Tab-separated table of N, CA and C in Angstrom:
chain	number	residue	atom	x	y	z
A	19	UNK	N	121.420	-11.568	76.585
A	19	UNK	CA	121.238	-12.293	75.339
A	19	UNK	C	119.939	-11.875	74.664
A	20	UNK	N	119.999	-11.799	73.365
A	20	UNK	CA	118.820	-11.553	72.542
A	20	UNK	C	117.924	-12.791	72.649
A	21	UNK	N	116.614	-12.672	72.461
A	21	UNK	CA	115.736	-13.838	72.550
A	21	UNK	C	116.208	-15.020	71.695
A	22	UNK	N	116.893	-14.763	70.597
A	22	UNK	CA	117.371	-15.852	69.738
A	22	UNK	C	118.674	-16.450	70.273
A	23	UNK	N	119.170	-15.949	71.418
A	23	UNK	CA	120.370	-16.505	72.007
A	23	UNK	C	121.657	-15.850	71.557
A	24	UNK	N	121.555	-14.748	70.835
A	24	UNK	CA	122.737	-14.056	70.331
A	24	UNK	C	123.218	-13.073	71.379
A	25	UNK	N	124.511	-13.078	71.651
A	25	UNK	CA	125.076	-12.126	72.597
A	25	UNK	C	124.976	-10.725	72.006
A	26	UNK	N	124.430	-9.820	72.771
A	26	UNK	CA	124.277	-8.452	72.321
A	26	UNK	C	125.198	-7.575	73.170
A	27	UNK	N	125.785	-6.598	72.553
A	27	UNK	CA	126.698	-5.728	73.271
A	27	UNK	C	126.444	-4.284	72.864
A	28	UNK	N	127.354	-3.431	73.253
A	28	UNK	CA	127.249	-2.027	72.869
A	28	UNK	C	127.447	-1.846	71.373
A	29	UNK	N	128.085	-2.837	70.734
A	29	UNK	CA	128.349	-2.774	69.303
A	29	UNK	C	128.280	-4.182	68.711
A	30	UNK	N	127.851	-4.260	67.468
A	30	UNK	CA	127.809	-5.538	66.760
A	30	UNK	C	129.166	-5.895	66.148
A	31	UNK	N	130.122	-4.971	66.176
A	31	UNK	CA	131.405	-5.185	65.501
A	31	UNK	C	132.139	-6.431	65.983
A	32	UNK	N	132.343	-6.657	67.285
A	32	UNK	CA	133.071	-7.867	67.690
A	32	UNK	C	132.394	-9.163	67.239
A	33	UNK	N	131.071	-9.216	67.350
A	33	UNK	CA	130.334	-10.395	66.907
A	33	UNK	C	130.512	-10.608	65.408
A	34	UNK	N	130.452	-9.524	64.648
A	34	UNK	CA	130.602	-9.614	63.201
A	34	UNK	C	132.005	-10.059	62.810
A	35	UNK	N	133.024	-9.515	63.496
A	35	UNK	CA	134.400	-9.908	63.190
A	35	UNK	C	134.616	-11.401	63.441
A	36	UNK	N	134.092	-11.908	64.539
A	36	UNK	CA	134.226	-13.343	64.837
A	36	UNK	C	133.477	-14.185	63.809
A	37	UNK	N	132.303	-13.716	63.385
A	37	UNK	CA	131.537	-14.459	62.373
A	37	UNK	C	132.290	-14.509	61.048
A	38	UNK	N	132.927	-13.411	60.674
A	38	UNK	CA	133.725	-13.411	59.444
A	38	UNK	C	134.904	-14.369	59.572
A	39	UNK	N	135.623	-14.297	60.689
A	39	UNK	CA	136.757	-15.203	60.888
A	39	UNK	C	136.310	-16.665	60.796
A	40	UNK	N	135.231	-17.003	61.486
A	40	UNK	CA	134.772	-18.388	61.499
A	40	UNK	C	134.293	-18.829	60.118
A	41	UNK	N	133.573	-17.950	59.421
A	41	UNK	CA	133.091	-18.291	58.081
A	41	UNK	C	134.215	-18.406	57.077
A	42	UNK	N	135.142	-17.462	57.103
A	42	UNK	CA	136.281	-17.499	56.179
A	42	UNK	C	137.158	-18.724	56.440
A	43	UNK	N	137.290	-19.135	57.707
A	43	UNK	CA	138.120	-20.295	58.050
A	43	UNK	C	137.643	-21.564	57.366
A	44	UNK	N	136.345	-21.679	57.182
A	44	UNK	CA	135.792	-22.873	56.557
A	44	UNK	C	135.986	-22.943	55.050
A	45	UNK	N	136.489	-21.876	54.451
A	45	UNK	CA	136.617	-21.832	52.997
A	45	UNK	C	137.938	-22.371	52.467
A	46	UNK	N	138.986	-22.310	53.275
A	46	UNK	CA	140.330	-22.611	52.775
A	46	UNK	C	141.028	-23.623	53.673
A	47	UNK	N	141.447	-24.719	53.088
A	47	UNK	CA	142.151	-25.749	53.857
A	47	UNK	C	143.572	-25.332	54.195
A	48	UNK	N	144.217	-24.591	53.307
A	48	UNK	CA	145.640	-24.287	53.483
A	48	UNK	C	145.930	-22.832	53.826
A	49	UNK	N	144.923	-22.060	54.155
A	49	UNK	CA	145.140	-20.652	54.488
A	49	UNK	C	144.881	-20.438	55.976
A	50	UNK	N	145.702	-19.615	56.581
A	50	UNK	CA	145.516	-19.255	57.975
A	50	UNK	C	144.578	-18.052	58.036
A	51	UNK	N	143.522	-18.153	58.831
A	51	UNK	CA	142.556	-17.066	58.983
A	51	UNK	C	142.599	-16.611	60.435
A	52	UNK	N	142.889	-15.326	60.649
A	52	UNK	CA	143.036	-14.824	62.014
A	52	UNK	C	142.333	-13.483	62.190
A	53	UNK	N	142.064	-13.160	63.453
A	53	UNK	CA	141.658	-11.806	63.804
A	53	UNK	C	142.941	-10.992	63.894
A	54	UNK	N	143.039	-9.945	63.125
A	54	UNK	CA	144.250	-9.145	63.089
A	54	UNK	C	145.345	-9.825	62.284
A	55	UNK	N	146.466	-9.148	62.182
A	55	UNK	CA	147.588	-9.638	61.379
A	55	UNK	C	148.381	-10.670	62.166
A	56	UNK	N	148.693	-11.755	61.499
A	56	UNK	CA	149.593	-12.748	62.079
A	56	UNK	C	150.591	-13.148	61.001
A	57	UNK	N	151.838	-12.832	61.227
A	57	UNK	CA	152.902	-13.203	60.299
A	57	UNK	C	153.916	-14.062	61.036
A	58	UNK	N	154.426	-15.057	60.358
A	58	UNK	CA	155.532	-15.825	60.894
A	58	UNK	C	156.571	-15.947	59.782
A	59	UNK	N	157.574	-16.716	59.984
A	59	UNK	CA	158.689	-16.774	59.036
A	59	UNK	C	158.489	-17.846	57.970
A	60	UNK	N	157.267	-18.015	57.504
A	60	UNK	CA	157.012	-18.995	56.457
A	60	UNK	C	156.127	-18.379	55.378
A	61	UNK	N	156.349	-18.754	54.119
A	61	UNK	CA	155.437	-18.299	53.065
A	61	UNK	C	154.108	-19.025	53.220
A	62	UNK	N	153.098	-18.504	52.590
A	62	UNK	CA	151.790	-19.138	52.650
A	62	UNK	C	150.694	-18.148	52.334
A	63	UNK	N	149.459	-18.589	52.566
A	63	UNK	CA	148.275	-17.771	52.293
A	63	UNK	C	147.586	-17.457	53.608
A	64	UNK	N	147.155	-16.217	53.733
A	64	UNK	CA	146.528	-15.769	54.972
A	64	UNK	C	145.334	-14.866	54.676
A	65	UNK	N	144.367	-14.921	55.579
A	65	UNK	CA	143.243	-13.986	55.554
A	65	UNK	C	143.214	-13.336	56.930
A	66	UNK	N	143.210	-12.010	56.932
A	66	UNK	CA	143.182	-11.263	58.184
A	66	UNK	C	141.864	-10.518	58.295
A	67	UNK	N	141.144	-10.756	59.374
A	67	UNK	CA	139.887	-10.064	59.661
A	67	UNK	C	140.188	-9.024	60.732
A	68	UNK	N	139.800	-7.794	60.473
A	68	UNK	CA	140.195	-6.708	61.359
A	68	UNK	C	141.628	-6.337	61.051
A	69	UNK	N	141.927	-6.337	59.757
A	69	UNK	CA	143.272	-6.073	59.259
A	69	UNK	C	143.744	-4.715	59.724
A	70	UNK	N	144.864	-4.715	60.384
A	70	UNK	CA	145.463	-3.452	60.812
A	70	UNK	C	146.889	-3.440	60.282
A	71	UNK	N	147.125	-2.661	59.275
A	71	UNK	CA	148.397	-2.651	58.555
A	71	UNK	C	149.547	-2.306	59.501
A	72	UNK	N	150.438	-3.269	59.759
A	72	UNK	CA	151.515	-3.015	60.713
A	72	UNK	C	152.544	-2.007	60.203
A	73	UNK	N	152.495	-1.637	58.928
A	73	UNK	CA	153.459	-0.672	58.383
A	73	UNK	C	152.979	0.769	58.524
A	74	UNK	N	151.734	0.956	58.925
A	74	UNK	CA	151.215	2.320	59.077
A	74	UNK	C	151.904	3.034	60.230
A	75	UNK	N	152.161	4.297	60.048
A	75	UNK	CA	152.781	5.098	61.093
A	75	UNK	C	151.751	5.572	62.122
A	76	UNK	N	150.507	5.674	61.706
A	76	UNK	CA	149.464	6.128	62.619
A	76	UNK	C	148.722	4.910	63.177
A	77	UNK	N	147.824	5.156	64.090
A	77	UNK	CA	147.036	4.077	64.658
A	77	UNK	C	146.104	3.516	63.583
A	78	UNK	N	146.170	2.217	63.323
A	78	UNK	CA	145.335	1.621	62.278
A	78	UNK	C	143.888	1.459	62.733
A	79	UNK	N	143.007	1.271	61.779
A	79	UNK	CA	141.592	1.052	62.060
A	79	UNK	C	141.205	-0.342	61.595
A	80	UNK	N	140.828	-1.185	62.528
A	80	UNK	CA	140.392	-2.542	62.192
A	80	UNK	C	138.933	-2.571	61.772
A	81	UNK	N	138.125	-1.690	62.347
A	81	UNK	CA	136.699	-1.610	62.015
A	81	UNK	C	136.201	-0.233	62.414
A	82	UNK	N	135.091	0.161	61.798
A	82	UNK	CA	134.451	1.423	62.175
A	82	UNK	C	132.942	1.247	62.015
A	83	UNK	N	132.193	1.989	62.825
A	83	UNK	CA	130.735	1.892	62.726
A	83	UNK	C	130.094	3.151	63.303
A	84	UNK	N	128.812	3.304	63.005
A	84	UNK	CA	128.007	4.386	63.547
A	84	UNK	C	126.665	3.814	63.950
A	85	UNK	N	126.076	4.404	64.998
A	85	UNK	CA	124.781	3.931	65.476
A	85	UNK	C	123.772	5.063	65.486
A	86	UNK	N	122.497	4.657	65.373
A	86	UNK	CA	121.394	5.602	65.511
A	86	UNK	C	120.230	4.860	66.152
A	87	UNK	N	119.303	5.611	66.755
A	87	UNK	CA	118.120	4.971	67.328
A	87	UNK	C	117.319	4.317	66.220
A	88	UNK	N	116.833	3.117	66.490
A	88	UNK	CA	116.134	2.359	65.453
A	88	UNK	C	114.676	2.775	65.327
A	89	UNK	N	113.991	2.887	66.434
A	89	UNK	CA	112.570	3.231	66.403
A	89	UNK	C	112.251	4.131	67.579
A	90	UNK	N	111.235	4.904	67.458
A	90	UNK	CA	110.797	5.766	68.546
A	90	UNK	C	110.240	4.906	69.677
A	91	UNK	N	110.552	5.265	70.903
A	91	UNK	CA	109.964	4.588	72.045
A	91	UNK	C	110.673	3.308	72.466
A	92	UNK	N	111.738	2.932	71.779
A	92	UNK	CA	112.497	1.752	72.191
A	92	UNK	C	113.956	2.140	72.363
A	93	UNK	N	114.728	1.234	72.917
A	93	UNK	CA	116.160	1.470	73.035
A	93	UNK	C	116.931	0.710	71.953
A	94	UNK	N	116.211	0.140	70.988
A	94	UNK	CA	116.880	-0.541	69.885
A	94	UNK	C	117.718	0.450	69.092
A	95	UNK	N	118.850	-0.032	68.583
A	95	UNK	CA	119.730	0.825	67.788
A	95	UNK	C	120.072	0.124	66.481
A	96	UNK	N	120.241	0.921	65.456
A	96	UNK	CA	120.757	0.414	64.192
A	96	UNK	C	122.223	0.801	64.109
A	97	UNK	N	123.043	-0.152	63.690
A	97	UNK	CA	124.467	0.100	63.545
A	97	UNK	C	124.875	-0.250	62.126
A	98	UNK	N	125.642	0.617	61.510
A	98	UNK	CA	126.198	0.367	60.180
A	98	UNK	C	127.700	0.571	60.266
A	99	UNK	N	128.432	-0.288	59.612
A	99	UNK	CA	129.876	-0.146	59.669
A	99	UNK	C	130.586	-1.038	58.685
A	100	UNK	N	131.895	-1.120	58.861
A	100	UNK	CA	132.692	-1.981	58.005
A	100	UNK	C	133.905	-2.480	58.764
A	101	UNK	N	134.324	-3.674	58.390
A	101	UNK	CA	135.493	-4.313	58.976
A	101	UNK	C	136.561	-4.383	57.894
A	102	UNK	N	137.763	-3.932	58.236
A	102	UNK	CA	138.886	-4.018	57.298
A	102	UNK	C	139.422	-5.446	57.290
A	103	UNK	N	139.662	-5.970	56.102
A	103	UNK	CA	140.166	-7.330	55.952
A	103	UNK	C	141.272	-7.346	54.891
A	104	UNK	N	141.991	-8.447	54.833
A	104	UNK	CA	143.028	-8.572	53.809
A	104	UNK	C	143.288	-10.037	53.507
A	105	UNK	N	143.681	-10.269	52.268
A	105	UNK	CA	144.236	-11.552	51.830
A	105	UNK	C	145.706	-11.295	51.549
A	106	UNK	N	146.567	-12.165	52.061
A	106	UNK	CA	148.003	-12.024	51.836
A	106	UNK	C	148.548	-13.366	51.365
A	107	UNK	N	149.176	-13.345	50.191
A	107	UNK	CA	149.742	-14.562	49.601
A	107	UNK	C	151.224	-14.352	49.362
A	108	UNK	N	152.037	-15.213	49.949
A	108	UNK	CA	153.468	-15.307	49.635
A	108	UNK	C	153.674	-16.733	49.152
A	109	UNK	N	154.047	-16.898	47.897
A	109	UNK	CA	154.045	-18.247	47.351
A	109	UNK	C	155.372	-18.998	47.460
A	110	UNK	N	156.388	-18.382	48.013
A	110	UNK	CA	157.642	-19.101	48.212
A	110	UNK	C	158.547	-19.165	47.002
A	111	UNK	N	158.135	-18.564	45.897
A	111	UNK	CA	159.002	-18.490	44.717
A	111	UNK	C	158.802	-17.138	44.052
A	112	UNK	N	159.336	-16.945	42.887
A	112	UNK	CA	159.260	-15.647	42.232
A	112	UNK	C	158.122	-15.496	41.245
A	113	UNK	N	157.172	-16.417	41.232
A	113	UNK	CA	156.103	-16.406	40.236
A	113	UNK	C	154.977	-15.468	40.666
A	114	UNK	N	155.069	-14.216	40.248
A	114	UNK	CA	154.073	-13.212	40.625
A	114	UNK	C	152.702	-13.540	40.048
A	115	UNK	N	152.653	-14.066	38.832
A	115	UNK	CA	151.363	-14.407	38.233
A	115	UNK	C	150.649	-15.481	39.053
A	116	UNK	N	151.405	-16.461	39.545
A	116	UNK	CA	150.797	-17.514	40.372
A	116	UNK	C	150.289	-16.934	41.694
A	117	UNK	N	151.061	-16.036	42.311
A	117	UNK	CA	150.625	-15.408	43.558
A	117	UNK	C	149.373	-14.564	43.326
A	118	UNK	N	149.347	-13.827	42.227
A	118	UNK	CA	148.184	-13.009	41.897
A	118	UNK	C	146.960	-13.885	41.643
A	119	UNK	N	147.137	-14.986	40.928
A	119	UNK	CA	146.018	-15.903	40.652
A	119	UNK	C	145.472	-16.507	41.942
A	120	UNK	N	146.351	-16.871	42.865
A	120	UNK	CA	145.890	-17.437	44.139
A	120	UNK	C	145.123	-16.393	44.949
A	121	UNK	N	145.652	-15.181	45.019
A	121	UNK	CA	144.959	-14.110	45.740
A	121	UNK	C	143.603	-13.810	45.101
A	122	UNK	N	143.584	-13.773	43.780
A	122	UNK	CA	142.329	-13.524	43.065
A	122	UNK	C	141.302	-14.608	43.386
A	123	UNK	N	141.717	-15.861	43.389
A	123	UNK	CA	140.810	-16.963	43.706
A	123	UNK	C	140.279	-16.881	45.125
A	124	UNK	N	141.147	-16.500	46.055
A	124	UNK	CA	140.710	-16.372	47.446
A	124	UNK	C	139.710	-15.234	47.611
A	125	UNK	N	139.983	-14.085	47.000
A	125	UNK	CA	139.063	-12.950	47.099
A	125	UNK	C	137.721	-13.303	46.452
A	126	UNK	N	137.755	-13.985	45.309
A	126	UNK	CA	136.510	-14.410	44.669
A	126	UNK	C	135.704	-15.334	45.583
A	127	UNK	N	136.384	-16.260	46.257
A	127	UNK	CA	135.708	-17.196	47.159
A	127	UNK	C	135.108	-16.464	48.361
A	128	UNK	N	135.857	-15.514	48.904
A	128	UNK	CA	135.335	-14.726	50.017
A	128	UNK	C	134.108	-13.918	49.593
A	129	UNK	N	134.201	-13.283	48.425
A	129	UNK	CA	133.069	-12.507	47.914
A	129	UNK	C	131.850	-13.379	47.671
A	130	UNK	N	132.071	-14.572	47.119
A	130	UNK	CA	130.962	-15.512	46.878
A	130	UNK	C	130.319	-15.912	48.207
A	131	UNK	N	131.147	-16.225	49.211
A	131	UNK	CA	130.616	-16.620	50.517
A	131	UNK	C	129.797	-15.482	51.117
A	132	UNK	N	130.285	-14.246	51.027
A	132	UNK	CA	129.563	-13.112	51.604
A	132	UNK	C	128.201	-12.910	50.942
A	133	UNK	N	128.131	-13.145	49.643
A	133	UNK	CA	126.858	-13.002	48.935
A	133	UNK	C	125.872	-14.085	49.362
A	134	UNK	N	126.384	-15.289	49.637
A	134	UNK	CA	125.516	-16.431	49.907
A	134	UNK	C	125.360	-16.789	51.375
A	135	UNK	N	126.196	-16.268	52.255
A	135	UNK	CA	126.077	-16.571	53.682
A	135	UNK	C	124.817	-15.912	54.225
A	136	UNK	N	124.064	-16.653	54.988
A	136	UNK	CA	122.811	-16.115	55.509
A	136	UNK	C	122.976	-15.427	56.850
A	137	UNK	N	124.095	-15.664	57.516
A	137	UNK	CA	124.292	-15.148	58.860
A	137	UNK	C	123.087	-15.467	59.730
A	138	UNK	N	122.521	-16.677	59.500
A	138	UNK	CA	121.302	-17.067	60.202
A	138	UNK	C	121.500	-17.209	61.712
A	139	UNK	N	122.727	-17.443	62.159
A	139	UNK	CA	122.979	-17.500	63.587
A	139	UNK	C	123.106	-16.112	64.195
A	140	UNK	N	123.090	-15.098	63.355
A	140	UNK	CA	123.218	-13.719	63.810
A	140	UNK	C	122.042	-12.916	63.270
A	141	UNK	N	120.853	-13.109	63.837
A	141	UNK	CA	119.655	-12.502	63.243
A	141	UNK	C	119.653	-10.986	63.245
A	142	UNK	N	120.527	-10.357	64.043
A	142	UNK	CA	120.511	-8.895	64.045
A	142	UNK	C	121.145	-8.296	62.796
A	143	UNK	N	121.862	-9.098	62.000
A	143	UNK	CA	122.508	-8.557	60.807
A	143	UNK	C	121.531	-8.574	59.641
A	144	UNK	N	121.229	-7.385	59.127
A	144	UNK	CA	120.247	-7.270	58.053
A	144	UNK	C	120.901	-7.151	56.685
A	145	UNK	N	122.134	-6.678	56.629
A	145	UNK	CA	122.830	-6.498	55.357
A	145	UNK	C	124.305	-6.794	55.552
A	146	UNK	N	124.880	-7.547	54.616
A	146	UNK	CA	126.316	-7.801	54.603
A	146	UNK	C	126.775	-7.656	53.157
A	147	UNK	N	127.766	-6.813	52.915
A	147	UNK	CA	128.230	-6.549	51.559
A	147	UNK	C	129.749	-6.548	51.494
A	148	UNK	N	130.276	-7.057	50.380
A	148	UNK	CA	131.697	-6.869	50.114
A	148	UNK	C	131.906	-5.375	49.999
A	149	UNK	N	132.915	-4.841	50.650
A	149	UNK	CA	133.113	-3.401	50.767
A	149	UNK	C	133.248	-2.660	49.455
A	150	UNK	N	133.242	-1.355	49.576
A	150	UNK	CA	133.264	-0.511	48.391
A	150	UNK	C	134.671	-0.134	47.947
A	151	UNK	N	135.691	-0.611	48.657
A	151	UNK	CA	137.052	-0.249	48.308
A	151	UNK	C	137.958	-1.469	48.404
A	152	UNK	N	138.705	-1.729	47.346
A	152	UNK	CA	139.644	-2.841	47.334
A	152	UNK	C	140.962	-2.334	46.774
A	153	UNK	N	142.042	-2.738	47.402
A	153	UNK	CA	143.370	-2.319	46.967
A	153	UNK	C	144.235	-3.565	46.775
A	154	UNK	N	144.899	-3.667	45.627
A	154	UNK	CA	145.772	-4.794	45.291
A	154	UNK	C	147.214	-4.302	45.258
A	155	UNK	N	148.066	-4.941	46.034
A	155	UNK	CA	149.475	-4.558	46.107
A	155	UNK	C	150.342	-5.783	45.817
A	156	UNK	N	151.277	-5.652	44.890
A	156	UNK	CA	152.203	-6.731	44.571
A	156	UNK	C	153.603	-6.306	44.972
A	157	UNK	N	154.356	-7.258	45.525
A	157	UNK	CA	155.695	-6.958	46.010
A	157	UNK	C	156.510	-8.248	45.993
A	158	UNK	N	157.764	-8.116	46.283
A	158	UNK	CA	158.630	-9.277	46.466
A	158	UNK	C	159.186	-9.207	47.876
A	159	UNK	N	159.093	-10.314	48.596
A	159	UNK	CA	159.622	-10.398	49.951
A	159	UNK	C	160.757	-11.407	49.963
A	160	UNK	N	161.279	-11.661	51.133
A	160	UNK	CA	162.322	-12.674	51.250
A	160	UNK	C	161.808	-14.055	50.862
A	161	UNK	N	160.490	-14.222	50.816
A	161	UNK	CA	159.878	-15.498	50.445
A	161	UNK	C	159.410	-15.525	48.998
A	162	UNK	N	159.753	-14.525	48.219
A	162	UNK	CA	159.381	-14.503	46.809
A	162	UNK	C	158.226	-13.562	46.532
A	163	UNK	N	157.428	-13.918	45.540
A	163	UNK	CA	156.306	-13.080	45.109
A	163	UNK	C	155.257	-12.991	46.214
A	164	UNK	N	154.723	-11.784	46.396
A	164	UNK	CA	153.707	-11.565	47.428
A	164	UNK	C	152.619	-10.647	46.894
A	165	UNK	N	151.386	-10.968	47.230
A	165	UNK	CA	150.241	-10.135	46.855
A	165	UNK	C	149.421	-9.875	48.111
A	166	UNK	N	149.124	-8.606	48.365
A	166	UNK	CA	148.273	-8.188	49.473
A	166	UNK	C	147.029	-7.548	48.872
A	167	UNK	N	145.865	-8.049	49.244
A	167	UNK	CA	144.593	-7.484	48.800
A	167	UNK	C	143.877	-6.965	50.038
A	168	UNK	N	143.698	-5.659	50.103
A	168	UNK	CA	142.993	-5.035	51.209
A	168	UNK	C	141.556	-4.768	50.762
A	169	UNK	N	140.610	-5.115	51.619
A	169	UNK	CA	139.198	-4.886	51.296
A	169	UNK	C	138.422	-4.708	52.590
A	170	UNK	N	137.197	-4.276	52.463
A	170	UNK	CA	136.343	-4.137	53.645
A	170	UNK	C	135.059	-4.926	53.435
A	171	UNK	N	134.438	-5.269	54.555
A	171	UNK	CA	133.133	-5.932	54.527
A	171	UNK	C	132.186	-5.037	55.320
A	172	UNK	N	131.148	-4.567	54.666
A	172	UNK	CA	130.192	-3.655	55.285
A	172	UNK	C	129.018	-4.427	55.862
A	173	UNK	N	128.417	-3.869	56.901
A	173	UNK	CA	127.255	-4.518	57.523
A	173	UNK	C	126.267	-3.484	58.039
A	174	UNK	N	125.042	-3.938	58.211
A	174	UNK	CA	124.021	-3.197	58.952
A	174	UNK	C	123.417	-4.174	59.936
A	175	UNK	N	123.213	-3.704	61.154
A	175	UNK	CA	122.706	-4.589	62.193
A	175	UNK	C	121.703	-3.842	63.071
A	176	UNK	N	120.798	-4.605	63.667
A	176	UNK	CA	119.866	-4.059	64.660
A	176	UNK	C	120.335	-4.585	66.018
A	177	UNK	N	120.579	-3.686	66.949
A	177	UNK	CA	121.018	-4.070	68.280
A	177	UNK	C	119.829	-3.914	69.229
A	178	UNK	N	119.502	-5.021	69.888
A	178	UNK	CA	118.407	-5.029	70.852
A	178	UNK	C	118.979	-5.012	72.267
A	179	UNK	N	118.550	-4.084	73.112
A	179	UNK	CA	119.095	-4.042	74.482
A	179	UNK	C	118.640	-5.235	75.305
């Protein structure tokens, strides 16, 4: 454990993914927030942290990062990376505009939280940013209008051995 009581590992990615899941969960009363994709046979709103697109033919990437030595003479490391995430809305009817508006509101709320969250329980995180790439996909499923928003959340962290 880090002196502040934070579990330290070979990578900050698992800790960061759990922090995103826990933080995002507190934002929405009616949305399911999970690590990885979770689909069942009901329409609704979902947020996936460590989104791994189940339709990809190749092995998906839930997160990626790189590390470098932080300072000379120590074993501290700096890690920078990003976690793939997604918002998925199936509204149960054919109203695509309503599904798009709900997805837009959820993404705005997530972005607002990321800007204002201090990650004070995770002192090793020095930077957290809404990712540099966002993709919006609209479709119709058996449950009606559906919107999938894929995005990433970037971070920089200091790992103390």
